[in-house]
Short mmCIF file of C-alpha atoms in Angstrom, two decimals:
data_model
loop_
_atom_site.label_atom_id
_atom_site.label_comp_id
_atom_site.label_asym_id
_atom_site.label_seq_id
_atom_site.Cartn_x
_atom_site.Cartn_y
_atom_site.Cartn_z
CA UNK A 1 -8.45 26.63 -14.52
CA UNK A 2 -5.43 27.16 -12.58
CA UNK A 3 -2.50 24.41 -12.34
CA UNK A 4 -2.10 23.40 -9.13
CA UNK A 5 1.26 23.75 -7.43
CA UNK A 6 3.60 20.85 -7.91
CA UNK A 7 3.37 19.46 -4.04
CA UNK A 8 4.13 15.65 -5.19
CA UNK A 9 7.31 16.42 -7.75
CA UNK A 10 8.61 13.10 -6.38
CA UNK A 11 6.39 11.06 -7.17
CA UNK A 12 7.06 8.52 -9.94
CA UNK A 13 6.63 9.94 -13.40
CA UNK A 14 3.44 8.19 -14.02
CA UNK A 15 1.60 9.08 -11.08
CA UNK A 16 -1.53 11.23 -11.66
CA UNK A 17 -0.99 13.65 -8.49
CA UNK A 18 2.49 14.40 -9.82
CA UNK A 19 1.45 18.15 -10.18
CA UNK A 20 -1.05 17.80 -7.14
CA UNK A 21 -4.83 18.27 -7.10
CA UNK A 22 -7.44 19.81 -8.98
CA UNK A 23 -9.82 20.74 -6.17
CA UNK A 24 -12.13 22.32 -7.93
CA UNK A 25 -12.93 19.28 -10.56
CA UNK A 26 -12.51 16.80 -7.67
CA UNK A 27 -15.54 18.47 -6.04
CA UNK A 28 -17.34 18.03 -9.02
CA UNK A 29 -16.68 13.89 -9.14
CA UNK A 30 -17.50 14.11 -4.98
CA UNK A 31 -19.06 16.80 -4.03
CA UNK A 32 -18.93 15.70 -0.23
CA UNK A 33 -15.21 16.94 -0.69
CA UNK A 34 -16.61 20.79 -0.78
CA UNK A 35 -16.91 21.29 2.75
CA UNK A 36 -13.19 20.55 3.66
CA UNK A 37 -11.58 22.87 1.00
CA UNK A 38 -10.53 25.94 1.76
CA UNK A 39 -7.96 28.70 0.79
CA UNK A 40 -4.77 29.23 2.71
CA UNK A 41 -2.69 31.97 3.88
CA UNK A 42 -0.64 31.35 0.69
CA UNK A 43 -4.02 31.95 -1.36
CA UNK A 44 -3.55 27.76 -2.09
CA UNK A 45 -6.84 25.52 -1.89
CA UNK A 46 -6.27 22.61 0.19
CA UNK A 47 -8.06 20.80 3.53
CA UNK A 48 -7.10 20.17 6.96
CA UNK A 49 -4.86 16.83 6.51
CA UNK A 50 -4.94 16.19 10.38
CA UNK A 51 -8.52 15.89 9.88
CA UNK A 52 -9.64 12.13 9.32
CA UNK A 53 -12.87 13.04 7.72
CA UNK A 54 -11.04 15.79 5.21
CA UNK A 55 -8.41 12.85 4.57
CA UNK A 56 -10.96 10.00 3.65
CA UNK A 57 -12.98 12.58 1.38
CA UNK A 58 -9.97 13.52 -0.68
CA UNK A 59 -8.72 10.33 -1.25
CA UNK A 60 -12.51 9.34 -2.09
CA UNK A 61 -12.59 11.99 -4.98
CA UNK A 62 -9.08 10.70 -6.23
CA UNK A 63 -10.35 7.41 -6.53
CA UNK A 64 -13.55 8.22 -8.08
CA UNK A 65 -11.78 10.84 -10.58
CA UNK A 66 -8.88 9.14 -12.00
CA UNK A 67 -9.39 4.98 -10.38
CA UNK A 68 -13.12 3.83 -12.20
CA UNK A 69 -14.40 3.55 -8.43
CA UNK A 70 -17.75 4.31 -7.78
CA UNK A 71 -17.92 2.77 -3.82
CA UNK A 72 -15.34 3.32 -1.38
CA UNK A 73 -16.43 2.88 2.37
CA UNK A 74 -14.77 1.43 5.36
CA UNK A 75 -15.37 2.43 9.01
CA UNK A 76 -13.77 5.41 10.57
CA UNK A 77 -11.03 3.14 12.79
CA UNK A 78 -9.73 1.57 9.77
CA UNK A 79 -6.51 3.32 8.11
CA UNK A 80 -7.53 5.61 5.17
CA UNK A 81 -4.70 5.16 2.73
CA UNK A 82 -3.21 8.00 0.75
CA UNK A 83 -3.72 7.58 -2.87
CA UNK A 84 -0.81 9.33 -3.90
CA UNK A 85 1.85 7.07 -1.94
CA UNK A 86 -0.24 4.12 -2.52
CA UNK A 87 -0.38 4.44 -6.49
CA UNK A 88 3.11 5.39 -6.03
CA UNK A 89 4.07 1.50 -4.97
CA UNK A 90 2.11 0.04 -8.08
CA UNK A 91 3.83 1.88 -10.55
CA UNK A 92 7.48 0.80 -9.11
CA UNK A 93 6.08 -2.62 -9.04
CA UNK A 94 5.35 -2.28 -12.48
CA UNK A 95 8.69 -1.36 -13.88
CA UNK A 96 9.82 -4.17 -11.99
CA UNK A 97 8.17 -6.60 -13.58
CA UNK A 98 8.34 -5.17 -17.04
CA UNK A 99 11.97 -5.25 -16.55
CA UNK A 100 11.46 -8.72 -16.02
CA UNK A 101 9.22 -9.06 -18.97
CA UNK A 102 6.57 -10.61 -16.97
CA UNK A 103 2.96 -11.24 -18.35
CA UNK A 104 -0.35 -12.12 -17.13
CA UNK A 105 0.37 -10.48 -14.02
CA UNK A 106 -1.27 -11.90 -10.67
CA UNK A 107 0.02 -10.27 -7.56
CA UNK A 108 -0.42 -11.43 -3.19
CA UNK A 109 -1.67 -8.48 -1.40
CA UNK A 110 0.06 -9.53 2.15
CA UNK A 111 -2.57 -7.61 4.37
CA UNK A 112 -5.55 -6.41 1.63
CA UNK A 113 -7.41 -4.83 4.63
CA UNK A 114 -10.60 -2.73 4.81
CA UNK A 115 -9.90 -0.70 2.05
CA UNK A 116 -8.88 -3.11 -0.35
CA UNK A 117 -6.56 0.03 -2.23
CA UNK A 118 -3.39 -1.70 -3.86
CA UNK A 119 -6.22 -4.29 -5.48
CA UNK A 120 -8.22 -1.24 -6.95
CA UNK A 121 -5.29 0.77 -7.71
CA UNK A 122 -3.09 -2.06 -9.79
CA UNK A 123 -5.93 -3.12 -11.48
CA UNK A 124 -6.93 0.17 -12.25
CA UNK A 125 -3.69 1.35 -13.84
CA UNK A 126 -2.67 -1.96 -14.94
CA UNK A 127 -5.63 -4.37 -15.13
CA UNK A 128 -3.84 -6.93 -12.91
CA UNK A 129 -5.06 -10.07 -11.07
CA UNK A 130 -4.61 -10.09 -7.00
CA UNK A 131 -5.35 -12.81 -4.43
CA UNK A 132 -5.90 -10.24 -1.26
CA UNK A 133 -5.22 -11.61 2.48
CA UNK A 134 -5.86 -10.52 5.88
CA UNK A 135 -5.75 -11.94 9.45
CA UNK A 136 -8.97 -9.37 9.85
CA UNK A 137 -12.50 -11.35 9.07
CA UNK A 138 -14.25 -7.81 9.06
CA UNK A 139 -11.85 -5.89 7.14
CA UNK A 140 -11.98 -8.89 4.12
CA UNK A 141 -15.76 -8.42 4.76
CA UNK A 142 -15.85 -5.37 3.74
CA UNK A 143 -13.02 -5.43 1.29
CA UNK A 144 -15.61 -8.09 -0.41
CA UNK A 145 -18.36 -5.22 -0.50
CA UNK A 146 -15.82 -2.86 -2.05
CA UNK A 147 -15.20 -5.09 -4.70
CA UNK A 148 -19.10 -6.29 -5.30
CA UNK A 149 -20.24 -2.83 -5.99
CA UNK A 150 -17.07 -2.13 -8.12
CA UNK A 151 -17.63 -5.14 -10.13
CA UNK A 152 -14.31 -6.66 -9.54
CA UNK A 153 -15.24 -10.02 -7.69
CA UNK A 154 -13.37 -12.15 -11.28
CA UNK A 155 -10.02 -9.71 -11.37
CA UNK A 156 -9.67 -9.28 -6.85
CA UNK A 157 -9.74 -12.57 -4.60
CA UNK A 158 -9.77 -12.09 -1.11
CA UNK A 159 -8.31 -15.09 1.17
CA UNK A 160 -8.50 -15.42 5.05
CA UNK A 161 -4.99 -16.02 6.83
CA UNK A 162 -6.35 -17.62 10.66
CA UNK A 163 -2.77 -17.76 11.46
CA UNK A 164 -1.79 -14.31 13.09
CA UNK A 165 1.96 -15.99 13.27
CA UNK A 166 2.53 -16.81 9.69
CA UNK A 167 2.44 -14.82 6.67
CA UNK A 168 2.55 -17.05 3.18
CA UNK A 169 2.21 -20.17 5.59
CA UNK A 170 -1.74 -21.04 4.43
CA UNK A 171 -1.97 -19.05 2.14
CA UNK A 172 -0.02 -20.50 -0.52
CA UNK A 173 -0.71 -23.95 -2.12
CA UNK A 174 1.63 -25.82 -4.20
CA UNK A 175 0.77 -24.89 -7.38
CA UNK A 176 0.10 -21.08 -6.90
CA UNK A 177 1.84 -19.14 -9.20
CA UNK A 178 2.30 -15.21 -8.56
CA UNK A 179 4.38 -12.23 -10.22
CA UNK A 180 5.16 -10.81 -7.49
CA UNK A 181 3.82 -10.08 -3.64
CA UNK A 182 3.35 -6.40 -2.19
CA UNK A 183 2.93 -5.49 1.52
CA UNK A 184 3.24 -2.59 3.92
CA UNK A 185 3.94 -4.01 6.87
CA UNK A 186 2.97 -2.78 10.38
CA UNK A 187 5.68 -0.25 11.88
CA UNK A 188 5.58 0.23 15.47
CA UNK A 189 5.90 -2.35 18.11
CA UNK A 190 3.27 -1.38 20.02
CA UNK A 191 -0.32 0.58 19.96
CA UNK A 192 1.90 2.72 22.20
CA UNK A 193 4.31 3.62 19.99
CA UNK A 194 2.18 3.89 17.10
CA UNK A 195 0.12 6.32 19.07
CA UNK A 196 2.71 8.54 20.40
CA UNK A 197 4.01 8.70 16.14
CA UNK A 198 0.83 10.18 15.58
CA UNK A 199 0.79 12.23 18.28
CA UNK A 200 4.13 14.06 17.10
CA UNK A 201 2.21 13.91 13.53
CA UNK A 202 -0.88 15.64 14.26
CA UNK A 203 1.21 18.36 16.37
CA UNK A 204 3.29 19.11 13.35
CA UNK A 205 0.48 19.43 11.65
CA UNK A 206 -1.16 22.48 14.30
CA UNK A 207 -3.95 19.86 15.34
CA UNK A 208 -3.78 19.29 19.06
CA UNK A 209 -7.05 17.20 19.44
CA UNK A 210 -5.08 13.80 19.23
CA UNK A 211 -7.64 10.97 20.30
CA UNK A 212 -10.49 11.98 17.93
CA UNK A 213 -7.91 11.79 15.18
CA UNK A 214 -6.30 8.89 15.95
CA UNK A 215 -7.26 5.82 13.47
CA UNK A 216 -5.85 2.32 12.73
CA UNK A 217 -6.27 -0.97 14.00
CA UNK A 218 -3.28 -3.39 15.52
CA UNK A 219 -2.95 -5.46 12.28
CA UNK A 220 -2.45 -2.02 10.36
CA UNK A 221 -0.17 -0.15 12.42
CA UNK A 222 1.37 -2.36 15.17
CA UNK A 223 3.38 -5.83 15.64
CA UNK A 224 5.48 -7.66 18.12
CA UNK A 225 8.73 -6.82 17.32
CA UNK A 226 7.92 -3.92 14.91
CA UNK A 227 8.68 -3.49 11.23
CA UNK A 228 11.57 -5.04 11.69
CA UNK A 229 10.51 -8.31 13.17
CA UNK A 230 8.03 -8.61 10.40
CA UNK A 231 9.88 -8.05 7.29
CA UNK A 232 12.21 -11.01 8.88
CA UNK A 233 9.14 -13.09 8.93
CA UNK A 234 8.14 -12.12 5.78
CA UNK A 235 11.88 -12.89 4.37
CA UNK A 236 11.55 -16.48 5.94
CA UNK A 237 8.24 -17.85 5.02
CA UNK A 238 9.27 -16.64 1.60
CA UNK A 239 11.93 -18.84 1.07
CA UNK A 240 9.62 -21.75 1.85
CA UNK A 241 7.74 -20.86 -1.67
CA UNK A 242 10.63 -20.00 -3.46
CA UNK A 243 9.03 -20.93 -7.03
CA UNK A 244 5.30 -19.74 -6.07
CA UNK A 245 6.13 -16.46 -6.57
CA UNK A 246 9.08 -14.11 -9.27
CA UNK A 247 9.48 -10.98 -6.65
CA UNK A 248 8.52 -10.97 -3.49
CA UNK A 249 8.17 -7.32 -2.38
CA UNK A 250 7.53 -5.11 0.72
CA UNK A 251 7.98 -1.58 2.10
CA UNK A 252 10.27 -1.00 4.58
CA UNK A 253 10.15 2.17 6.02
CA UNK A 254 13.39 2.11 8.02
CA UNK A 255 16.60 2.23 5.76
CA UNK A 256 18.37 0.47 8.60
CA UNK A 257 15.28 -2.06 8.58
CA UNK A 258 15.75 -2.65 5.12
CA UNK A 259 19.55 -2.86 5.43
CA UNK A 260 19.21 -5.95 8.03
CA UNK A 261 16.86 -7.94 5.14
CA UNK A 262 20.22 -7.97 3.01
CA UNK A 263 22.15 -10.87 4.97
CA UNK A 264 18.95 -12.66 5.84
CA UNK A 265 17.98 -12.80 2.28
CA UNK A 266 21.35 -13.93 1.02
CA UNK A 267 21.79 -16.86 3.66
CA UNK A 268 17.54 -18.22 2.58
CA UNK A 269 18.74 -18.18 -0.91
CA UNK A 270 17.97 -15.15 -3.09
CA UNK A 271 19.68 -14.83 -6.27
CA UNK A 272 19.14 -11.15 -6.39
CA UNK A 273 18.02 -8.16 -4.11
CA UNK A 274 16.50 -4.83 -5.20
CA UNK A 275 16.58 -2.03 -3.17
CA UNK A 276 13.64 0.79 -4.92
CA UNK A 277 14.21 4.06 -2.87
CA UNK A 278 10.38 5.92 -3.09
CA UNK A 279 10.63 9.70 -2.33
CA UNK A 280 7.16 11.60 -1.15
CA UNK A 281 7.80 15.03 -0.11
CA UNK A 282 9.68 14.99 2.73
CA UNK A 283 9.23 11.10 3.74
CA UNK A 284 11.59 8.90 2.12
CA UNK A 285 10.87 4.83 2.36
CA UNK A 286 11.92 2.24 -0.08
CA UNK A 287 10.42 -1.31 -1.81
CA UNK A 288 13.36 -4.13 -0.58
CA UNK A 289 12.10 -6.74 -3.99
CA UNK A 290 14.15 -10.27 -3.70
CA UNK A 291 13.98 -13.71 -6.03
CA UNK A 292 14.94 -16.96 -5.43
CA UNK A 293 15.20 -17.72 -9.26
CA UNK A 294 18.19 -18.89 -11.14
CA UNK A 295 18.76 -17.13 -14.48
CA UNK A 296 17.29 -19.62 -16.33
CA UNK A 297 14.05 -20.06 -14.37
CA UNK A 298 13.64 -16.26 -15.01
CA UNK A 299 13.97 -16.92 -18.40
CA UNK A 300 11.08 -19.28 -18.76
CA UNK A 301 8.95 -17.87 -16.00
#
């Protein structure tokens, strides 16, 4: 069998694609992968990434293969998340909180949606707890059937949010207790915006049939304000739960995004600010991690 070529080598050390795929046994676990492989002009076996259908079978296989998932559907407008990137977050997360000596780990999944993938991924690799929310009835609903033929309805929880202006706001309850929160928030301001970013993606990538490729619904890609007015939202409404939850975390995508939290953060209360800098091939985004714990409270967490 030959190795393939290192195509992730910044991924974090624990992440299984670190050396990049094994097409060849990933056919094997999904065999519906077979039809999008083929051999490039560097005699390399890969797919067509600006091809939806190639994308969702290759992530499929990579959760089958290395994730204990037997059932992973979600309909074709819904984001398909890649594995790599997505793993990528957990295992950050996880030195976080092990740096923290934290145990009995239950994390907030601030927008679970369709595809229900940090859930299956962190308990996968780490056999955490998650409570799961979305403003989207349909995506939980099918989130739920993810998790039914998985067998994970006791480890994932999935909880409606019917407030499309708050974020922890209904969600949590006074006595909730949670290691830490993980989101990736919407970027773009507008369904504009975010489809003229994958316009310029799909014609870097030699594809130049942009509407059949184009996937994503407004809670997954697109908010009033952007990235930035969200992660301020998130920042706020945390500081209303300050001992619900050790780290509150998100992506932020934009360094100057992130850079703007800082301030913000300080002024609500946070005794301390993490910046995690996350490096995937050529894209470089970051996991902005804040408490509002004392020392002490820390301590006996």
């Amino acid at each position: 069998m030959t190795k393939p070529k290192n195509t992730h080598n910044t991924l974090h050390l624990k992440n299984k694609h670190l050396n990049g795929y094994y097409f060849n046994e990933l056919c094997v676990t999904y065999p519906n992968l077979k039809e999008y492989v083929f051999v490039n002009k560097y005699g390399t076996e890969t797919i067509d990434f600006a091809n939806p259908k190639a994308v969702k079978a290759i992530n499929t296989a990579l959760l089958f293969k290395y994730y204990n998932i037997s059932f992973w559907e979600f309909p074709d407008d819904n984001l398909c998340p890649p594995i790599p990137g997505r793993v990528d977050y957990i295992h950050y997360l996880a030195d976080l909180l092990k740096a923290s000596k934290i145990k009995n780990i239950t994390v907030l999944d601030i927008g679970i949606g369709a595809n229900c993938i940090y859930p299956l991924l962190g308990n996968a690799e780490y056999g955490w707890n998650f409570i799961g929310t979305d403003i989207d009835k349909k995506s939980l609903e099918n989130a739920q059937n993810i998790l039914e033929k998985n067998n994970l309805n006791s480890q994932i929880i999935l909880k409606y949010q019917p407030d499309i202006t708050h974020i922890f706001e209904g969600i949590i309850v006074e006595n909730d207790c949670f290691s830490a929160t993980i989101c990736n928030p919407p970027f773009y301001k507008s369904q504009e915006e975010a489809m003229q970013a994958n316009a310029r993606k799909l014609e870097a990538l030699g594809n130049v049939d942009i509407g059949r490729n184009f996937s994503g619904k407004q809670q997954e890609l697109w908010y009033n304000g952007g990235e930035k007015a969200f992660i301020h939202t998130y920042a706020y409404e945390s500081s209303k739960f300050k001992n619900n939850c050790f780290w509150y975390t998100t992506l932020v995508s934009k360094k100057e995004n992130a850079e703007s939290l800082f301030p913000s953060l300080k002024k609500l209360g946070a005794t301390e600010i993490k910046t995690i800098p996350m490096h995937q091939g050529n894209k470089i985004t970051r996991i902005v991690a804040w408490t509002f714990l004392t020392k002490d409270e820390q301590l006996n967490w």
